């Protein structure tokens, strides 16, 4: 779904926030997970991949399921105060949805990751993350 340029840009953003804050973000798009429940699948994948540092639980998984037209945000407990459900919902509605409606999936994911990175960067600058 992502072009090579979009993948490269996403990877650079993700590496940059990890370098500056130790926060790890994974952005994934899957065509289908069959009959599995999206939230449960996202939580299981987050745990399986061990996103974030174990002592800080500071990872975030953004998972889009193409067939269900659904995106799940799964922050670790250490990021929940920074990337709350409300913030993640806003990111989804304001950054993903407008681009996904135009079938610009890579751009939508880039905008969503950039928004999450921006929230984390502000917290790091303020010494809160």
CSV table of N, CA and C in Angstrom, one decimal:
chain,number,residue,atom,x,y,z
A,1,UNK,N,0.8,-1.2,0.0
A,1,UNK,CA,0.0,0.0,0.0
A,1,UNK,C,0.9,1.3,0.0
A,2,UNK,N,2.0,1.2,0.7
A,2,UNK,CA,2.9,2.4,0.7
A,2,UNK,C,3.9,2.3,-0.4
A,3,UNK,N,4.2,3.5,-1.0
A,3,UNK,CA,5.3,3.5,-2.0
A,3,UNK,C,6.6,3.4,-1.2
A,4,UNK,N,7.6,3.2,-2.0
A,4,UNK,CA,9.0,3.1,-1.3
A,4,UNK,C,9.3,4.4,-0.7
A,5,UNK,N,9.0,5.5,-1.3
A,5,UNK,CA,9.3,6.9,-0.7
A,5,UNK,C,8.5,7.1,0.6
A,6,UNK,N,7.2,6.6,0.6
A,6,UNK,CA,6.4,6.8,1.8
A,6,UNK,C,7.0,5.9,2.9
A,7,UNK,N,7.4,4.7,2.6
A,7,UNK,CA,8.0,3.8,3.6
A,7,UNK,C,9.3,4.4,4.2
A,8,UNK,N,10.1,5.0,3.3
A,8,UNK,CA,11.3,5.6,3.7
A,8,UNK,C,11.0,6.8,4.7
A,9,UNK,N,10.1,7.6,4.3
A,9,UNK,CA,9.7,8.8,5.1
A,9,UNK,C,9.2,8.4,6.4
A,10,UNK,N,8.3,7.4,6.5
A,10,UNK,CA,7.7,6.9,7.7
A,10,UNK,C,8.9,6.3,8.6
A,11,UNK,N,9.7,5.5,8.0
A,11,UNK,CA,10.8,5.0,8.8
A,11,UNK,C,11.8,6.1,9.4
A,12,UNK,N,12.0,7.1,8.6
A,12,UNK,CA,12.8,8.2,9.1
A,12,UNK,C,12.2,8.9,10.3
A,13,UNK,N,10.9,9.2,10.2
A,13,UNK,CA,10.1,9.9,11.2
A,13,UNK,C,10.2,9.0,12.5
A,14,UNK,N,9.9,7.7,12.3
A,14,UNK,CA,9.8,6.8,13.5
A,14,UNK,C,11.2,6.7,14.1
A,15,UNK,N,12.3,6.6,13.3
A,15,UNK,CA,13.6,6.5,13.9
A,15,UNK,C,14.0,7.8,14.6
A,16,UNK,N,13.6,8.9,14.1
A,16,UNK,CA,13.9,10.2,14.7
A,16,UNK,C,13.3,10.4,16.1
A,17,UNK,N,12.0,10.0,16.2
A,17,UNK,CA,11.4,10.1,17.5
A,17,UNK,C,11.9,9.1,18.5
A,18,UNK,N,12.3,7.9,18.0
A,18,UNK,CA,13.0,7.0,18.9
A,18,UNK,C,14.3,7.5,19.4
A,19,UNK,N,15.1,8.1,18.5
A,19,UNK,CA,16.4,8.6,18.8
A,19,UNK,C,16.3,9.7,19.9
A,20,UNK,N,15.3,10.6,19.7
A,20,UNK,CA,15.1,11.7,20.6
A,20,UNK,C,14.4,11.4,21.9
A,21,UNK,N,13.6,10.3,21.9
A,21,UNK,CA,12.8,10.1,23.1
A,21,UNK,C,12.7,8.7,23.6
A,22,UNK,N,13.2,7.8,22.8
A,22,UNK,CA,13.1,6.3,23.1
A,22,UNK,C,11.7,5.7,22.8
A,23,UNK,N,10.8,6.6,22.4
A,23,UNK,CA,9.4,6.1,22.0
A,23,UNK,C,9.5,5.4,20.7
A,24,UNK,N,8.9,4.2,20.6
A,24,UNK,CA,8.9,3.4,19.4
A,24,UNK,C,7.5,3.4,18.9
A,25,UNK,N,7.4,3.6,17.6
A,25,UNK,CA,6.1,3.6,16.9
A,25,UNK,C,6.2,2.7,15.7
A,26,UNK,N,5.1,1.9,15.5
A,26,UNK,CA,5.0,1.0,14.4
A,26,UNK,C,3.7,1.3,13.6
A,27,UNK,N,3.8,1.5,12.3
A,27,UNK,CA,2.7,1.8,11.5
A,27,UNK,C,2.5,0.6,10.5
A,28,UNK,N,1.3,0.0,10.6
A,28,UNK,CA,1.0,-1.2,9.8
A,28,UNK,C,-0.3,-1.1,9.1
A,29,UNK,N,-0.3,-1.6,7.8
A,29,UNK,CA,-1.6,-1.7,7.1
A,29,UNK,C,-1.7,-3.1,6.6
A,30,UNK,N,-2.8,-3.7,6.9
A,30,UNK,CA,-3.0,-5.1,6.5
A,30,UNK,C,-4.3,-5.2,5.6
A,31,UNK,N,-4.3,-6.0,4.6
A,31,UNK,CA,-5.5,-6.2,3.8
A,31,UNK,C,-6.7,-6.8,4.6
A,32,UNK,N,-6.4,-7.8,5.5
A,32,UNK,CA,-7.4,-8.4,6.3
A,32,UNK,C,-6.8,-9.2,7.4
A,33,UNK,N,-7.6,-9.4,8.5
A,33,UNK,CA,-7.2,-10.3,9.6
A,33,UNK,C,-8.3,-11.4,9.7
A,34,UNK,N,-9.1,-11.5,8.7
A,34,UNK,CA,-10.1,-12.5,8.7
A,34,UNK,C,-11.2,-12.1,9.7
A,35,UNK,N,-11.6,-13.1,10.5
A,35,UNK,CA,-12.7,-12.9,11.5
A,35,UNK,C,-12.3,-12.4,12.9
A,36,UNK,N,-11.0,-12.2,13.0
A,36,UNK,CA,-10.5,-11.8,14.3
A,36,UNK,C,-11.0,-10.4,14.6
A,37,UNK,N,-11.1,-10.1,15.9
A,37,UNK,CA,-11.6,-8.8,16.4
A,37,UNK,C,-10.4,-7.8,16.3
A,38,UNK,N,-10.6,-6.6,15.6
A,38,UNK,CA,-9.5,-5.7,15.4
A,38,UNK,C,-8.8,-5.2,16.7
A,39,UNK,N,-9.5,-4.9,17.7
A,39,UNK,CA,-8.8,-4.4,18.9
A,39,UNK,C,-8.0,-5.5,19.6
A,40,UNK,N,-8.5,-6.7,19.7
A,40,UNK,CA,-7.8,-7.8,20.2
A,40,UNK,C,-6.5,-8.2,19.4
A,41,UNK,N,-6.7,-8.2,18.1
A,41,UNK,CA,-5.6,-8.5,17.2
A,41,UNK,C,-4.5,-7.4,17.4
A,42,UNK,N,-4.9,-6.2,17.4
A,42,UNK,CA,-3.9,-5.1,17.6
A,42,UNK,C,-3.1,-5.2,18.9
A,43,UNK,N,-3.8,-5.5,20.0
A,43,UNK,CA,-3.2,-5.7,21.3
A,43,UNK,C,-2.2,-6.9,21.2
A,44,UNK,N,-2.6,-8.0,20.6
A,44,UNK,CA,-1.8,-9.1,20.5
A,44,UNK,C,-0.5,-8.9,19.7
A,45,UNK,N,-0.7,-8.1,18.6
A,45,UNK,CA,0.4,-7.8,17.7
A,45,UNK,C,1.4,-6.9,18.5
A,46,UNK,N,0.9,-5.9,19.2
A,46,UNK,CA,1.7,-5.0,20.0
A,46,UNK,C,2.5,-5.8,21.0
A,47,UNK,N,1.9,-6.7,21.7
A,47,UNK,CA,2.6,-7.5,22.7
A,47,UNK,C,3.7,-8.4,22.0
A,48,UNK,N,3.3,-9.1,20.9
A,48,UNK,CA,4.2,-10.0,20.2
A,48,UNK,C,5.4,-9.3,19.7
A,49,UNK,N,5.2,-8.1,19.1
A,49,UNK,CA,6.4,-7.3,18.6
A,49,UNK,C,7.1,-6.6,19.7
A,50,UNK,N,6.6,-6.5,20.9
A,50,UNK,CA,7.3,-5.9,22.0
A,50,UNK,C,7.7,-4.4,21.6
A,51,UNK,N,6.7,-3.7,21.1
A,51,UNK,CA,6.9,-2.3,20.7
A,51,UNK,C,7.1,-1.4,22.0
A,52,UNK,N,8.2,-0.7,22.0
A,52,UNK,CA,8.5,0.2,23.1
A,52,UNK,C,9.5,-0.5,24.0
A,53,UNK,N,10.1,0.3,24.9
A,53,UNK,CA,11.0,-0.3,25.9
A,53,UNK,C,10.2,-0.9,27.0
A,54,UNK,N,10.7,-2.1,27.4
A,54,UNK,CA,9.9,-2.8,28.4
A,54,UNK,C,9.8,-2.1,29.8
A,55,UNK,N,10.8,-1.4,30.2
A,55,UNK,CA,10.8,-0.7,31.4
A,55,UNK,C,9.9,0.6,31.4
A,56,UNK,N,9.7,1.1,30.2
A,56,UNK,CA,8.9,2.3,30.1
A,56,UNK,C,7.5,2.1,29.4
A,57,UNK,N,7.4,0.9,28.8
A,57,UNK,CA,6.1,0.6,28.0
A,57,UNK,C,5.7,1.8,27.1
A,58,UNK,N,6.7,2.3,26.4
A,58,UNK,CA,6.5,3.5,25.6
A,58,UNK,C,6.4,3.3,24.1
A,59,UNK,N,5.6,2.3,23.7
A,59,UNK,CA,5.5,2.0,22.3
A,59,UNK,C,4.1,2.4,21.8
A,60,UNK,N,3.9,2.4,20.5
A,60,UNK,CA,2.6,2.7,19.9
A,60,UNK,C,2.5,2.0,18.6
A,61,UNK,N,1.4,1.3,18.4
A,61,UNK,CA,1.1,0.6,17.2
A,61,UNK,C,-0.1,1.3,16.6
A,62,UNK,N,0.0,1.6,15.3
A,62,UNK,CA,-1.1,2.2,14.5
A,62,UNK,C,-1.3,1.1,13.4
A,63,UNK,N,-2.5,0.5,13.5
A,63,UNK,CA,-2.8,-0.6,12.6
A,63,UNK,C,-4.1,-0.3,11.8
A,64,UNK,N,-4.0,-0.3,10.5
A,64,UNK,CA,-5.1,-0.1,9.6
A,64,UNK,C,-5.5,-1.4,9.0
A,65,UNK,N,-6.7,-1.8,9.0
A,65,UNK,CA,-7.3,-3.0,8.4
A,65,UNK,C,-8.1,-2.5,7.2
A,66,UNK,N,-7.6,-2.8,6.0
A,66,UNK,CA,-8.2,-2.3,4.8
A,66,UNK,C,-9.6,-2.8,4.5
A,67,UNK,N,-9.8,-4.1,4.7
A,67,UNK,CA,-11.2,-4.7,4.4
A,67,UNK,C,-12.2,-4.2,5.4
A,68,UNK,N,-11.8,-3.8,6.6
A,68,UNK,CA,-12.8,-3.4,7.6
A,68,UNK,C,-12.8,-1.8,7.7
A,69,UNK,N,-12.0,-1.2,6.9
A,69,UNK,CA,-11.9,0.3,6.9
A,69,UNK,C,-11.8,0.8,8.3
A,70,UNK,N,-10.8,0.3,9.0
A,70,UNK,CA,-10.7,0.5,10.5
A,70,UNK,C,-9.3,0.7,10.8
A,71,UNK,N,-9.0,1.7,11.7
A,71,UNK,CA,-7.6,1.9,12.3
A,71,UNK,C,-7.7,1.8,13.8
A,72,UNK,N,-6.8,1.0,14.3
A,72,UNK,CA,-6.7,0.9,15.8
A,72,UNK,C,-5.3,1.6,16.2
A,73,UNK,N,-5.4,2.3,17.3
A,73,UNK,CA,-4.2,2.9,17.9
A,73,UNK,C,-4.0,2.1,19.2
A,74,UNK,N,-2.8,1.6,19.4
A,74,UNK,CA,-2.5,0.8,20.6
A,74,UNK,C,-1.3,1.4,21.3
A,75,UNK,N,-1.4,2.4,22.2
A,75,UNK,CA,-0.3,2.9,23.0
A,75,UNK,C,0.0,2.0,24.2
A,76,UNK,N,1.3,1.9,24.5
A,76,UNK,CA,1.7,1.2,25.7
A,76,UNK,C,1.2,2.1,26.9
A,77,UNK,N,1.2,1.5,28.1
A,77,UNK,CA,0.8,2.2,29.3
A,77,UNK,C,1.6,3.5,29.6
A,78,UNK,N,2.9,3.4,29.2
A,78,UNK,CA,3.7,4.6,29.4
A,78,UNK,C,3.4,5.7,28.5
A,79,UNK,N,2.7,5.5,27.4
A,79,UNK,CA,2.3,6.5,26.4
A,79,UNK,C,0.9,7.0,26.6
A,80,UNK,N,0.1,6.2,27.3
A,80,UNK,CA,-1.3,6.5,27.4
A,80,UNK,C,-1.6,7.9,27.9
A,81,UNK,N,-0.9,8.4,28.9
A,81,UNK,CA,-1.1,9.8,29.3
A,81,UNK,C,-0.8,10.8,28.2
A,82,UNK,N,0.1,10.5,27.3
A,82,UNK,CA,0.5,11.4,26.3
A,82,UNK,C,-0.4,11.2,25.0
A,83,UNK,N,-0.6,10.0,24.6
A,83,UNK,CA,-1.4,9.7,23.4
A,83,UNK,C,-2.6,8.9,23.9
A,84,UNK,N,-3.5,9.7,24.5
A,84,UNK,CA,-4.7,9.1,25.1
A,84,UNK,C,-5.7,8.7,24.0
A,85,UNK,N,-6.7,8.0,24.4
A,85,UNK,CA,-7.8,7.6,23.4
A,85,UNK,C,-8.3,8.9,22.7
A,86,UNK,N,-8.5,9.9,23.4
A,86,UNK,CA,-9.1,11.2,22.8
A,86,UNK,C,-8.1,11.7,21.7
A,87,UNK,N,-6.8,11.8,22.1
A,87,UNK,CA,-5.8,12.3,21.1
A,87,UNK,C,-5.8,11.4,19.9
A,88,UNK,N,-5.7,10.1,20.1
A,88,UNK,CA,-5.6,9.1,19.0
A,88,UNK,C,-6.9,9.2,18.1
A,89,UNK,N,-8.0,9.4,18.7
A,89,UNK,CA,-9.3,9.5,18.0
A,89,UNK,C,-9.2,10.7,17.1
A,90,UNK,N,-8.7,11.8,17.6
A,90,UNK,CA,-8.6,13.1,16.9
A,90,UNK,C,-7.6,12.9,15.7
A,91,UNK,N,-6.5,12.2,16.0
A,91,UNK,CA,-5.5,12.0,14.9
A,91,UNK,C,-6.1,11.1,13.8
A,92,UNK,N,-6.9,10.1,14.2
A,92,UNK,CA,-7.6,9.3,13.2
A,92,UNK,C,-8.5,10.1,12.3
A,93,UNK,N,-9.4,10.9,13.0
A,93,UNK,CA,-10.4,11.7,12.3
A,93,UNK,C,-9.8,12.8,11.4
A,94,UNK,N,-8.8,13.4,12.0
A,94,UNK,CA,-8.3,14.6,11.3
A,94,UNK,C,-7.1,14.3,10.3
A,95,UNK,N,-6.4,13.2,10.5
A,95,UNK,CA,-5.3,13.0,9.7
A,95,UNK,C,-5.4,11.7,8.8
A,96,UNK,N,-6.0,10.7,9.3
A,96,UNK,CA,-6.2,9.5,8.5
A,96,UNK,C,-7.4,9.6,7.5
A,97,UNK,N,-8.6,9.8,8.1
A,97,UNK,CA,-9.8,9.7,7.4
A,97,UNK,C,-9.8,10.6,6.1
A,98,UNK,N,-9.4,11.9,6.2
A,98,UNK,CA,-9.5,12.7,4.9
A,98,UNK,C,-8.7,12.1,3.8
A,99,UNK,N,-7.5,11.5,4.1
A,99,UNK,CA,-6.7,11.0,3.0
A,99,UNK,C,-7.1,9.6,2.6
A,100,UNK,N,-7.6,8.8,3.6
A,100,UNK,CA,-8.1,7.5,3.2
A,100,UNK,C,-9.3,7.6,2.3
A,101,UNK,N,-10.1,8.5,2.5
A,101,UNK,CA,-11.3,8.7,1.7
A,101,UNK,C,-10.9,9.0,0.2
A,102,UNK,N,-9.7,9.6,0.0
A,102,UNK,CA,-9.2,9.8,-1.3
A,102,UNK,C,-8.3,8.7,-1.8
A,103,UNK,N,-8.2,7.6,-1.0
A,103,UNK,CA,-7.4,6.5,-1.3
A,103,UNK,C,-5.9,6.8,-1.3
A,104,UNK,N,-5.5,7.8,-0.5
A,104,UNK,CA,-4.1,8.2,-0.3
A,104,UNK,C,-3.7,7.7,1.0
A,105,UNK,N,-3.5,6.3,1.0
A,105,UNK,CA,-3.3,5.6,2.3
A,105,UNK,C,-1.9,6.0,2.9
A,106,UNK,N,-0.9,6.0,2.0
A,106,UNK,CA,0.4,6.4,2.5
A,106,UNK,C,0.5,7.8,3.1
A,107,UNK,N,-0.1,8.7,2.5
A,107,UNK,CA,-0.2,10.1,3.0
A,107,UNK,C,-0.9,10.1,4.3
A,108,UNK,N,-2.1,9.5,4.4
A,108,UNK,CA,-2.8,9.4,5.6
A,108,UNK,C,-2.0,8.9,6.8
A,109,UNK,N,-1.3,7.8,6.5
A,109,UNK,CA,-0.5,7.2,7.6
A,109,UNK,C,0.6,8.1,8.0
A,110,UNK,N,1.3,8.7,7.0
A,110,UNK,CA,2.3,9.7,7.3
A,110,UNK,C,1.8,10.8,8.2
A,111,UNK,N,0.7,11.3,7.8
A,111,UNK,CA,0.1,12.4,8.6
A,111,UNK,C,-0.2,12.0,10.0
A,112,UNK,N,-0.8,10.8,10.2
A,112,UNK,CA,-1.1,10.3,11.5
A,112,UNK,C,0.2,10.0,12.3
A,113,UNK,N,1.2,9.4,11.7
A,113,UNK,CA,2.4,9.2,12.5
A,113,UNK,C,3.1,10.5,12.8
A,114,UNK,N,3.0,11.5,11.9
A,114,UNK,CA,3.6,12.8,12.2
A,114,UNK,C,2.9,13.5,13.3
A,115,UNK,N,1.6,13.3,13.4
A,115,UNK,CA,0.8,13.9,14.5
A,115,UNK,C,1.2,13.3,15.8
A,116,UNK,N,1.3,12.0,15.8
A,116,UNK,CA,1.7,11.3,17.1
A,116,UNK,C,3.1,11.7,17.5
A,117,UNK,N,4.0,11.7,16.5
A,117,UNK,CA,5.4,12.2,16.8
A,117,UNK,C,5.4,13.6,17.3
A,118,UNK,N,4.6,14.4,16.7
A,118,UNK,CA,4.5,15.8,17.2
A,118,UNK,C,4.0,15.9,18.7
A,119,UNK,N,3.1,15.1,19.0
A,119,UNK,CA,2.6,15.2,20.4
A,119,UNK,C,3.7,14.7,21.3
A,120,UNK,N,4.3,13.6,21.0
A,120,UNK,CA,5.4,13.1,21.8
A,120,UNK,C,6.6,14.1,21.9
A,121,UNK,N,6.9,14.7,20.8
A,121,UNK,CA,8.0,15.7,20.7
A,121,UNK,C,7.8,16.9,21.7
A,122,UNK,N,6.5,17.4,21.7
A,122,UNK,CA,6.2,18.5,22.6
A,122,UNK,C,6.4,18.0,24.1
A,123,UNK,N,5.9,16.8,24.4
A,123,UNK,CA,6.1,16.3,25.8
A,123,UNK,C,7.6,16.1,26.1
A,124,UNK,N,8.4,15.7,25.2
A,124,UNK,CA,9.8,15.5,25.4
A,124,UNK,C,10.4,16.9,25.7
A,125,UNK,N,10.1,17.9,24.8
A,125,UNK,CA,10.6,19.3,25.0
A,125,UNK,C,10.2,19.8,26.4
A,126,UNK,N,9.0,19.5,26.9
A,126,UNK,CA,8.6,19.9,28.2
A,126,UNK,C,9.1,19.1,29.3
A,127,UNK,N,9.9,18.0,29.0
A,127,UNK,CA,10.4,17.1,30.0
A,127,UNK,C,9.4,16.2,30.6
A,128,UNK,N,8.3,15.9,29.9
A,128,UNK,CA,7.3,15.1,30.4
A,128,UNK,C,7.3,13.7,29.9
A,129,UNK,N,8.1,13.4,28.9
A,129,UNK,CA,8.2,12.1,28.3
A,129,UNK,C,9.7,11.6,28.2
